[in-house]
Tab-separated table of C-alpha atoms in Angstrom:
chain	number	residue	atom	x	y	z
A	9	UNK	CA	-0.194	0.178	-0.062
A	10	UNK	CA	1.118	3.789	-0.905
A	11	UNK	CA	2.365	5.374	2.285
A	12	UNK	CA	0.877	8.745	2.066
A	13	UNK	CA	-2.793	9.657	3.021
A	14	UNK	CA	-5.267	8.477	0.695
A	15	UNK	CA	-8.677	9.777	0.794
A	16	UNK	CA	-11.668	7.957	-0.667
A	17	UNK	CA	-15.441	9.297	-0.564
A	18	UNK	CA	-17.430	6.491	-0.857
A	19	UNK	CA	-21.032	5.696	-1.965
A	20	UNK	CA	-23.760	2.793	-1.109
A	21	UNK	CA	-27.696	3.092	-2.039
A	22	UNK	CA	-27.767	-0.668	-3.566
A	23	UNK	CA	-31.740	-1.392	-1.446
A	24	UNK	CA	-32.458	0.726	1.230
A	25	UNK	CA	-29.195	2.438	3.320
A	26	UNK	CA	-28.381	5.719	2.234
A	27	UNK	CA	-24.933	6.196	3.149
A	28	UNK	CA	-21.573	8.028	2.176
A	29	UNK	CA	-18.077	7.723	3.884
A	30	UNK	CA	-14.617	8.812	4.450
A	31	UNK	CA	-11.518	5.834	4.262
A	32	UNK	CA	-7.971	6.271	5.098
A	33	UNK	CA	-6.228	3.818	3.933
A	34	UNK	CA	-8.382	1.602	3.265
A	35	UNK	CA	-8.156	0.831	6.922
A	36	UNK	CA	-9.626	4.027	9.288
A	37	UNK	CA	-13.247	5.055	8.554
A	38	UNK	CA	-13.434	8.491	9.528
A	39	UNK	CA	-16.400	9.242	8.466
A	40	UNK	CA	-19.251	6.727	8.050
A	41	UNK	CA	-23.378	8.280	7.197
A	42	UNK	CA	-25.530	5.736	6.945
A	43	UNK	CA	-29.746	6.868	6.534
A	44	UNK	CA	-32.040	3.969	6.649
A	45	UNK	CA	-35.452	3.500	5.179
A	46	UNK	CA	-36.920	1.291	7.586
A	47	UNK	CA	-39.698	2.676	9.286
A	48	UNK	CA	-40.885	4.201	5.133
A	49	UNK	CA	-40.659	0.353	5.020
A	50	UNK	CA	-42.380	-1.480	7.103
A	51	UNK	CA	-45.491	-0.886	6.543
A	52	UNK	CA	-45.235	-3.070	3.307
A	53	UNK	CA	-43.415	-5.865	5.093
A	54	UNK	CA	-40.791	-4.916	2.677
A	55	UNK	CA	-38.909	-2.709	0.275
A	56	UNK	CA	-40.462	-1.103	-1.960
A	57	UNK	CA	-37.603	-0.107	-5.217
A	58	UNK	CA	-39.760	3.409	-5.774
A	59	UNK	CA	-39.939	3.773	-2.651
A	60	UNK	CA	-35.975	3.190	-1.560
A	61	UNK	CA	-35.255	5.338	-5.293
A	62	UNK	CA	-36.987	8.159	-3.823
A	63	UNK	CA	-35.211	8.397	-0.742
A	64	UNK	CA	-31.729	8.291	-1.647
A	65	UNK	CA	-32.606	10.907	-4.285
A	66	UNK	CA	-33.739	13.118	-0.697
A	67	UNK	CA	-30.543	11.560	1.652
A	68	UNK	CA	-27.753	11.741	-0.642
A	69	UNK	CA	-26.156	15.089	-0.801
A	70	UNK	CA	-26.412	15.530	2.737
A	71	UNK	CA	-25.236	12.590	3.759
A	72	UNK	CA	-22.413	13.541	1.431
A	73	UNK	CA	-22.042	16.544	3.369
A	74	UNK	CA	-22.849	15.097	6.365
A	75	UNK	CA	-19.826	12.634	5.422
A	76	UNK	CA	-16.826	15.531	4.725
A	77	UNK	CA	-17.477	17.359	7.705
A	78	UNK	CA	-17.111	14.493	9.854
A	79	UNK	CA	-14.447	13.555	8.311
A	80	UNK	CA	-12.793	17.302	8.565
A	81	UNK	CA	-11.534	16.803	4.809
A	82	UNK	CA	-12.670	18.461	1.320
A	83	UNK	CA	-12.969	17.444	-1.928
A	84	UNK	CA	-9.192	18.836	-2.848
A	85	UNK	CA	-8.084	16.531	-0.259
A	86	UNK	CA	-9.915	13.471	-1.570
A	87	UNK	CA	-7.566	10.510	-3.621
A	88	UNK	CA	-10.472	8.554	-5.049
A	89	UNK	CA	-14.431	8.139	-5.634
A	90	UNK	CA	-15.856	4.683	-4.746
A	91	UNK	CA	-19.534	3.615	-5.407
A	92	UNK	CA	-21.395	-0.010	-4.904
A	93	UNK	CA	-22.659	-0.358	-8.754
A	94	UNK	CA	-24.232	-3.837	-8.267
A	95	UNK	CA	-25.378	-6.116	-7.707
A	96	UNK	CA	-29.128	-4.041	-6.247
A	97	UNK	CA	-32.207	-2.069	-7.349
A	98	UNK	CA	-30.802	-0.860	-10.031
A	99	UNK	CA	-33.236	2.526	-9.642
A	100	UNK	CA	-31.389	2.548	-5.816
A	101	UNK	CA	-27.929	1.730	-7.525
A	102	UNK	CA	-28.608	4.351	-10.004
A	103	UNK	CA	-28.609	7.598	-7.372
A	104	UNK	CA	-25.642	6.318	-5.744
A	105	UNK	CA	-23.469	6.162	-8.918
A	106	UNK	CA	-25.278	9.199	-10.234
A	107	UNK	CA	-23.165	10.954	-7.425
A	108	UNK	CA	-20.156	9.201	-7.459
A	109	UNK	CA	-19.926	10.304	-11.353
A	110	UNK	CA	-20.727	13.730	-10.498
A	111	UNK	CA	-18.241	14.308	-7.743
A	112	UNK	CA	-15.728	12.574	-9.797
A	113	UNK	CA	-16.034	14.378	-12.906
A	114	UNK	CA	-16.397	18.013	-11.309
A	115	UNK	CA	-12.802	16.946	-8.828
A	116	UNK	CA	-11.965	14.741	-11.700
A	117	UNK	CA	-11.394	12.146	-9.513
A	118	UNK	CA	-10.446	8.386	-10.491
A	119	UNK	CA	-13.902	6.496	-9.879
A	120	UNK	CA	-13.828	3.141	-8.721
A	121	UNK	CA	-16.759	0.169	-8.777
A	122	UNK	CA	-17.749	-2.423	-6.125
A	123	UNK	CA	-18.942	-4.977	-5.761
A	124	UNK	CA	-22.030	-5.089	-2.920
A	125	UNK	CA	-20.718	-8.615	-1.917
A	126	UNK	CA	-17.310	-7.429	-1.863
A	127	UNK	CA	-18.184	-4.767	0.001
A	128	UNK	CA	-19.666	-6.989	2.388
A	129	UNK	CA	-16.292	-9.760	2.826
A	130	UNK	CA	-14.477	-5.987	2.551
A	131	UNK	CA	-15.391	-4.821	6.169
A	132	UNK	CA	-13.432	-7.023	8.113
A	133	UNK	CA	-10.656	-5.000	6.833
A	134	UNK	CA	-11.745	-2.099	9.344
A	135	UNK	CA	-11.406	-4.437	11.685
A	136	UNK	CA	-7.828	-6.125	11.259
A	137	UNK	CA	-5.483	-7.049	8.721
A	138	UNK	CA	-6.133	-10.082	6.532
A	139	UNK	CA	-4.364	-12.692	5.455
A	140	UNK	CA	-4.149	-14.544	2.147
A	141	UNK	CA	-5.810	-16.789	1.392
A	142	UNK	CA	-8.762	-16.426	3.782
A	143	UNK	CA	-12.738	-17.544	3.624
A	144	UNK	CA	-15.536	-15.910	3.471
A	145	UNK	CA	-18.936	-16.286	4.473
A	146	UNK	CA	-21.301	-13.801	3.169
A	147	UNK	CA	-25.625	-13.868	4.467
A	148	UNK	CA	-27.659	-11.339	3.868
A	149	UNK	CA	-31.447	-10.354	2.799
A	150	UNK	CA	-30.710	-10.894	-0.962
A	151	UNK	CA	-27.141	-13.472	-0.818
A	152	UNK	CA	-26.040	-16.792	0.998
A	153	UNK	CA	-22.167	-17.758	-0.750
A	154	UNK	CA	-18.791	-19.455	0.907
A	155	UNK	CA	-16.211	-17.960	-1.134
A	156	UNK	CA	-12.124	-18.437	-0.948
A	157	UNK	CA	-10.318	-15.408	-1.529
A	158	UNK	CA	-6.810	-16.748	-2.438
A	159	UNK	CA	-5.321	-13.050	-2.415
A	160	UNK	CA	-6.682	-9.611	-3.074
A	161	UNK	CA	-10.038	-8.929	-4.682
A	162	UNK	CA	-10.049	-12.860	-6.008
A	163	UNK	CA	-13.036	-14.784	-5.566
A	164	UNK	CA	-13.353	-18.141	-6.149
A	165	UNK	CA	-17.125	-19.513	-5.259
A	166	UNK	CA	-17.434	-22.463	-3.053
A	167	UNK	CA	-20.809	-22.421	-2.519
A	168	UNK	CA	-24.437	-20.093	-2.516
A	169	UNK	CA	-28.314	-20.088	-2.165
A	170	UNK	CA	-29.968	-22.274	-4.659
A	171	UNK	CA	-33.561	-20.746	-3.809
A	172	UNK	CA	-33.996	-18.488	-0.507
A	173	UNK	CA	-31.388	-16.790	1.052
A	174	UNK	CA	-31.199	-16.817	4.731
A	175	UNK	CA	-31.949	-13.829	5.396
A	176	UNK	CA	-34.994	-13.452	3.378
A	177	UNK	CA	-36.204	-17.060	5.327
A	178	UNK	CA	-36.059	-14.714	8.183
A	179	UNK	CA	-38.273	-12.207	7.011
A	180	UNK	CA	-40.463	-14.690	5.631
A	181	UNK	CA	-40.962	-16.602	8.922
A	182	UNK	CA	-41.236	-13.586	11.133
A	183	UNK	CA	-43.903	-12.297	9.086
A	184	UNK	CA	-46.031	-15.706	10.056
A	185	UNK	CA	-44.711	-15.006	14.184
A	186	UNK	CA	-45.832	-11.752	13.447
A	187	UNK	CA	-42.915	-10.370	12.897
A	188	UNK	CA	-42.042	-6.890	11.414
A	189	UNK	CA	-39.809	-6.026	8.740
A	190	UNK	CA	-36.618	-7.142	9.334
A	191	UNK	CA	-37.678	-9.618	10.898
A	192	UNK	CA	-33.800	-11.071	11.626
A	193	UNK	CA	-32.863	-9.729	15.348
A	194	UNK	CA	-36.347	-10.179	17.093
A	195	UNK	CA	-36.100	-13.671	15.598
A	196	UNK	CA	-32.403	-13.897	16.954
A	197	UNK	CA	-33.507	-12.637	20.059
A	198	UNK	CA	-36.684	-14.752	21.056
A	199	UNK	CA	-34.623	-18.371	19.989
A	200	UNK	CA	-33.004	-17.464	23.085
A	201	UNK	CA	-36.009	-18.385	24.847
A	202	UNK	CA	-36.567	-21.166	23.424
A	203	UNK	CA	-35.524	-25.381	22.561
A	204	UNK	CA	-35.623	-26.610	19.153
A	205	UNK	CA	-38.147	-28.515	19.778
A	206	UNK	CA	-39.679	-29.017	15.858
A	207	UNK	CA	-36.152	-30.523	14.295
A	208	UNK	CA	-36.825	-28.808	10.947
A	209	UNK	CA	-35.288	-30.182	8.169
A	210	UNK	CA	-31.402	-29.182	8.088
A	211	UNK	CA	-31.583	-28.791	4.048
A	212	UNK	CA	-28.437	-30.507	1.546
A	213	UNK	CA	-26.324	-30.498	4.673
A	214	UNK	CA	-24.979	-33.885	3.510
A	215	UNK	CA	-24.988	-33.659	0.132
A	216	UNK	CA	-21.530	-33.303	-1.666
A	217	UNK	CA	-21.328	-29.945	-1.876
A	218	UNK	CA	-21.345	-26.217	-0.164
A	219	UNK	CA	-24.541	-24.907	-1.587
A	220	UNK	CA	-27.404	-24.207	0.852
A	221	UNK	CA	-31.337	-24.265	0.485
A	222	UNK	CA	-33.275	-22.310	2.890
A	223	UNK	CA	-37.190	-22.791	0.751
A	224	UNK	CA	-37.562	-26.046	2.111
A	225	UNK	CA	-36.935	-24.850	6.096
A	226	UNK	CA	-39.360	-21.825	4.980
A	227	UNK	CA	-42.472	-23.832	3.911
A	228	UNK	CA	-41.891	-27.102	6.653
A	229	UNK	CA	-42.557	-24.000	9.225
A	230	UNK	CA	-44.995	-22.258	7.014
A	231	UNK	CA	-47.051	-25.305	7.045
A	232	UNK	CA	-45.768	-26.148	10.202
A	233	UNK	CA	-47.580	-23.056	11.924
A	234	UNK	CA	-51.075	-23.973	9.350
A	235	UNK	CA	-51.560	-27.144	10.792
A	236	UNK	CA	-51.744	-26.086	14.243
A	237	UNK	CA	-53.959	-22.912	13.303
A	238	UNK	CA	-56.331	-25.549	11.301
A	239	UNK	CA	-57.030	-27.890	14.031
A	240	UNK	CA	-56.524	-25.552	17.360
A	241	UNK	CA	-52.999	-26.458	18.707
A	242	UNK	CA	-51.124	-23.635	19.780
A	243	UNK	CA	-48.046	-23.758	19.509
A	244	UNK	CA	-44.737	-21.512	21.648
A	245	UNK	CA	-42.875	-19.380	19.482
A	246	UNK	CA	-39.541	-18.836	21.116
A	247	UNK	CA	-39.360	-23.315	20.274
A	248	UNK	CA	-40.807	-21.943	16.665
A	249	UNK	CA	-37.849	-19.457	16.157
A	250	UNK	CA	-35.031	-21.354	18.211
A	251	UNK	CA	-35.794	-24.977	15.767
A	252	UNK	CA	-35.846	-22.624	12.413
A	253	UNK	CA	-32.353	-21.153	14.153
A	254	UNK	CA	-30.952	-24.295	14.908
A	255	UNK	CA	-31.838	-25.849	11.629
A	256	UNK	CA	-29.737	-22.317	9.561
A	257	UNK	CA	-26.550	-22.042	11.832
A	258	UNK	CA	-26.384	-25.866	11.675
A	259	UNK	CA	-26.245	-25.804	7.740
A	260	UNK	CA	-24.002	-22.460	7.898
A	261	UNK	CA	-21.569	-23.727	10.289
A	262	UNK	CA	-21.512	-27.677	9.341
A	263	UNK	CA	-21.032	-26.223	4.984
A	264	UNK	CA	-18.655	-23.662	6.504
A	265	UNK	CA	-16.249	-26.098	8.632
A	266	UNK	CA	-16.524	-29.203	5.482
A	267	UNK	CA	-15.260	-26.503	3.847
A	268	UNK	CA	-12.198	-25.348	5.840
A	269	UNK	CA	-11.030	-28.981	5.610
A	270	UNK	CA	-10.864	-28.882	2.060
A	271	UNK	CA	-9.108	-25.360	1.569
A	272	UNK	CA	-7.259	-24.653	4.578
A	273	UNK	CA	-7.287	-20.608	5.670
A	274	UNK	CA	-5.765	-18.916	8.975
A	275	UNK	CA	-8.409	-16.163	8.458
A	276	UNK	CA	-13.184	-16.550	8.872
A	277	UNK	CA	-15.044	-13.286	8.001
A	278	UNK	CA	-19.220	-14.009	8.779
A	279	UNK	CA	-20.406	-10.742	6.522
A	280	UNK	CA	-23.502	-9.461	5.780
A	281	UNK	CA	-26.134	-7.939	8.066
A	282	UNK	CA	-27.032	-11.597	9.470
A	283	UNK	CA	-23.614	-11.659	10.918
A	284	UNK	CA	-24.965	-9.622	13.342
A	285	UNK	CA	-26.960	-13.322	14.350
A	286	UNK	CA	-26.073	-14.189	17.847
A	287	UNK	CA	-27.558	-17.394	17.549
A	288	UNK	CA	-25.286	-18.407	14.382
A	289	UNK	CA	-21.962	-16.003	15.656
A	290	UNK	CA	-22.316	-18.758	18.674
A	291	UNK	CA	-22.246	-21.895	17.274
A	292	UNK	CA	-19.868	-20.975	14.456
A	293	UNK	CA	-16.968	-19.508	18.345
A	294	UNK	CA	-18.576	-22.680	19.486
A	295	UNK	CA	-17.182	-25.352	17.099
A	296	UNK	CA	-14.095	-22.964	15.353
A	297	UNK	CA	-13.166	-23.247	19.084
A	298	UNK	CA	-13.372	-26.964	19.125
A	299	UNK	CA	-12.067	-28.282	15.660
A	300	UNK	CA	-10.667	-25.631	14.110
A	301	UNK	CA	-8.737	-23.469	17.040
A	302	UNK	CA	-5.922	-22.465	14.796
A	303	UNK	CA	-8.843	-20.288	12.380
A	304	UNK	CA	-9.062	-17.160	13.537
A	305	UNK	CA	-13.376	-15.835	12.750
A	306	UNK	CA	-13.819	-11.891	12.093
A	307	UNK	CA	-16.938	-10.512	12.510
A	308	UNK	CA	-17.451	-7.231	11.670
A	309	UNK	CA	-19.256	-4.972	14.624
A	310	UNK	CA	-23.455	-4.508	13.910
A	311	UNK	CA	-23.034	-1.514	12.300
A	312	UNK	CA	-21.043	-2.762	9.709
A	313	UNK	CA	-22.973	-5.769	8.586
A	314	UNK	CA	-25.180	-4.239	7.556
A	315	UNK	CA	-25.017	-2.012	4.397
A	316	UNK	CA	-23.015	0.734	4.850
A	317	UNK	CA	-19.754	2.711	2.431
A	318	UNK	CA	-17.490	2.658	4.771
A	319	UNK	CA	-17.065	-1.368	3.571
A	320	UNK	CA	-17.002	-0.387	-0.034
A	321	UNK	CA	-14.745	1.919	0.549
A	322	UNK	CA	-12.673	-0.716	2.010
A	323	UNK	CA	-12.974	-2.985	-0.386
A	324	UNK	CA	-11.689	0.148	-3.568
A	325	UNK	CA	-8.763	0.137	-2.014
A	326	UNK	CA	-7.726	-2.957	-2.891
A	327	UNK	CA	-8.796	-1.663	-7.151
A	328	UNK	CA	-7.149	1.961	-6.236
A	329	UNK	CA	-3.585	-0.342	-4.555
A	330	UNK	CA	-3.860	-2.478	-8.170
A	331	UNK	CA	-4.284	0.738	-10.068
A	332	UNK	CA	-6.717	-0.520	-12.924
A	333	UNK	CA	-9.911	-1.129	-12.205
A	334	UNK	CA	-11.346	2.204	-13.201
A	335	UNK	CA	-14.402	2.881	-14.166
A	336	UNK	CA	-15.572	5.293	-17.046
A	337	UNK	CA	-17.562	8.133	-16.381
A	338	UNK	CA	-20.311	5.566	-18.771
A	339	UNK	CA	-20.730	3.188	-15.630
A	340	UNK	CA	-24.440	1.708	-15.472
A	341	UNK	CA	-25.565	-0.283	-12.830
A	342	UNK	CA	-25.190	-3.625	-12.537
A	343	UNK	CA	-28.489	-4.992	-10.432
A	344	UNK	CA	-27.965	-8.702	-10.895
A	345	UNK	CA	-24.293	-8.547	-10.664
A	346	UNK	CA	-22.425	-12.131	-9.613
A	347	UNK	CA	-19.506	-11.498	-7.293
A	348	UNK	CA	-17.193	-13.644	-9.665
């Protein structure tokens, strides 16, 4: 890394958070402003793309001003501008991209395109230095992927979800439990109060691959609740939550541990919004201590697990160091972008 002070102004607007950050040398957060839209989407039970886009338009300039002010820097101090260009909601992505391109053009700064999933992975770089190769379990509302990272900005996809992502499953069963969107945190809290009495399926756990599937678990959960309603049976909500979370954690941890046997690494990162899940964190910590004590588990703090621009700035530094990953001002949104 260049020894001089490098400052990246980063934008993240892929879904329902408008975030702008200033990151120093890819490791130090000078500011990380996040404007959430959760309350606007709660009444719909999920994110409404057009509503999200309008909120980004309203918030992005104010967030940019706050980020620069809090970091105590000006546009003249910046080294580059970074922005999430996918995956995500196309309208939301375009707001961040438009803002980033305007600033890059006006101040003659390099424009660095960042994959949202790479951002989640490199949030760990804001916690401690990364040692290559490392492994990352990316678990969020829209993604569940197991990734090997052999060197900077190189990703080998070991496995991914074939249907619902883990975070999606949490939101869907949360609705059945009467829990408002987003349901993950509340379901996690409820799961610590019950027992795994329902023994929901552990889909694909014993298959010879690293892929995931949570659609069957979601269906089994919903069917069990509906059956109980039909026969007038009262089910324990905490036991339902515990049983659901046990199934998700068993599959995520089980697959990851098998991958660690085949791909030895010194660091394992849990990234994405579901990384904040205490049940998953506790199980992975216990299993690693017992079976892979040499592997260092890195889970970013809560504020860096959800969507935020600091992680985009951290990932952008890797590209800045390579000097070969800058974008033209014709950069467009790539809503279906893959990590590989």
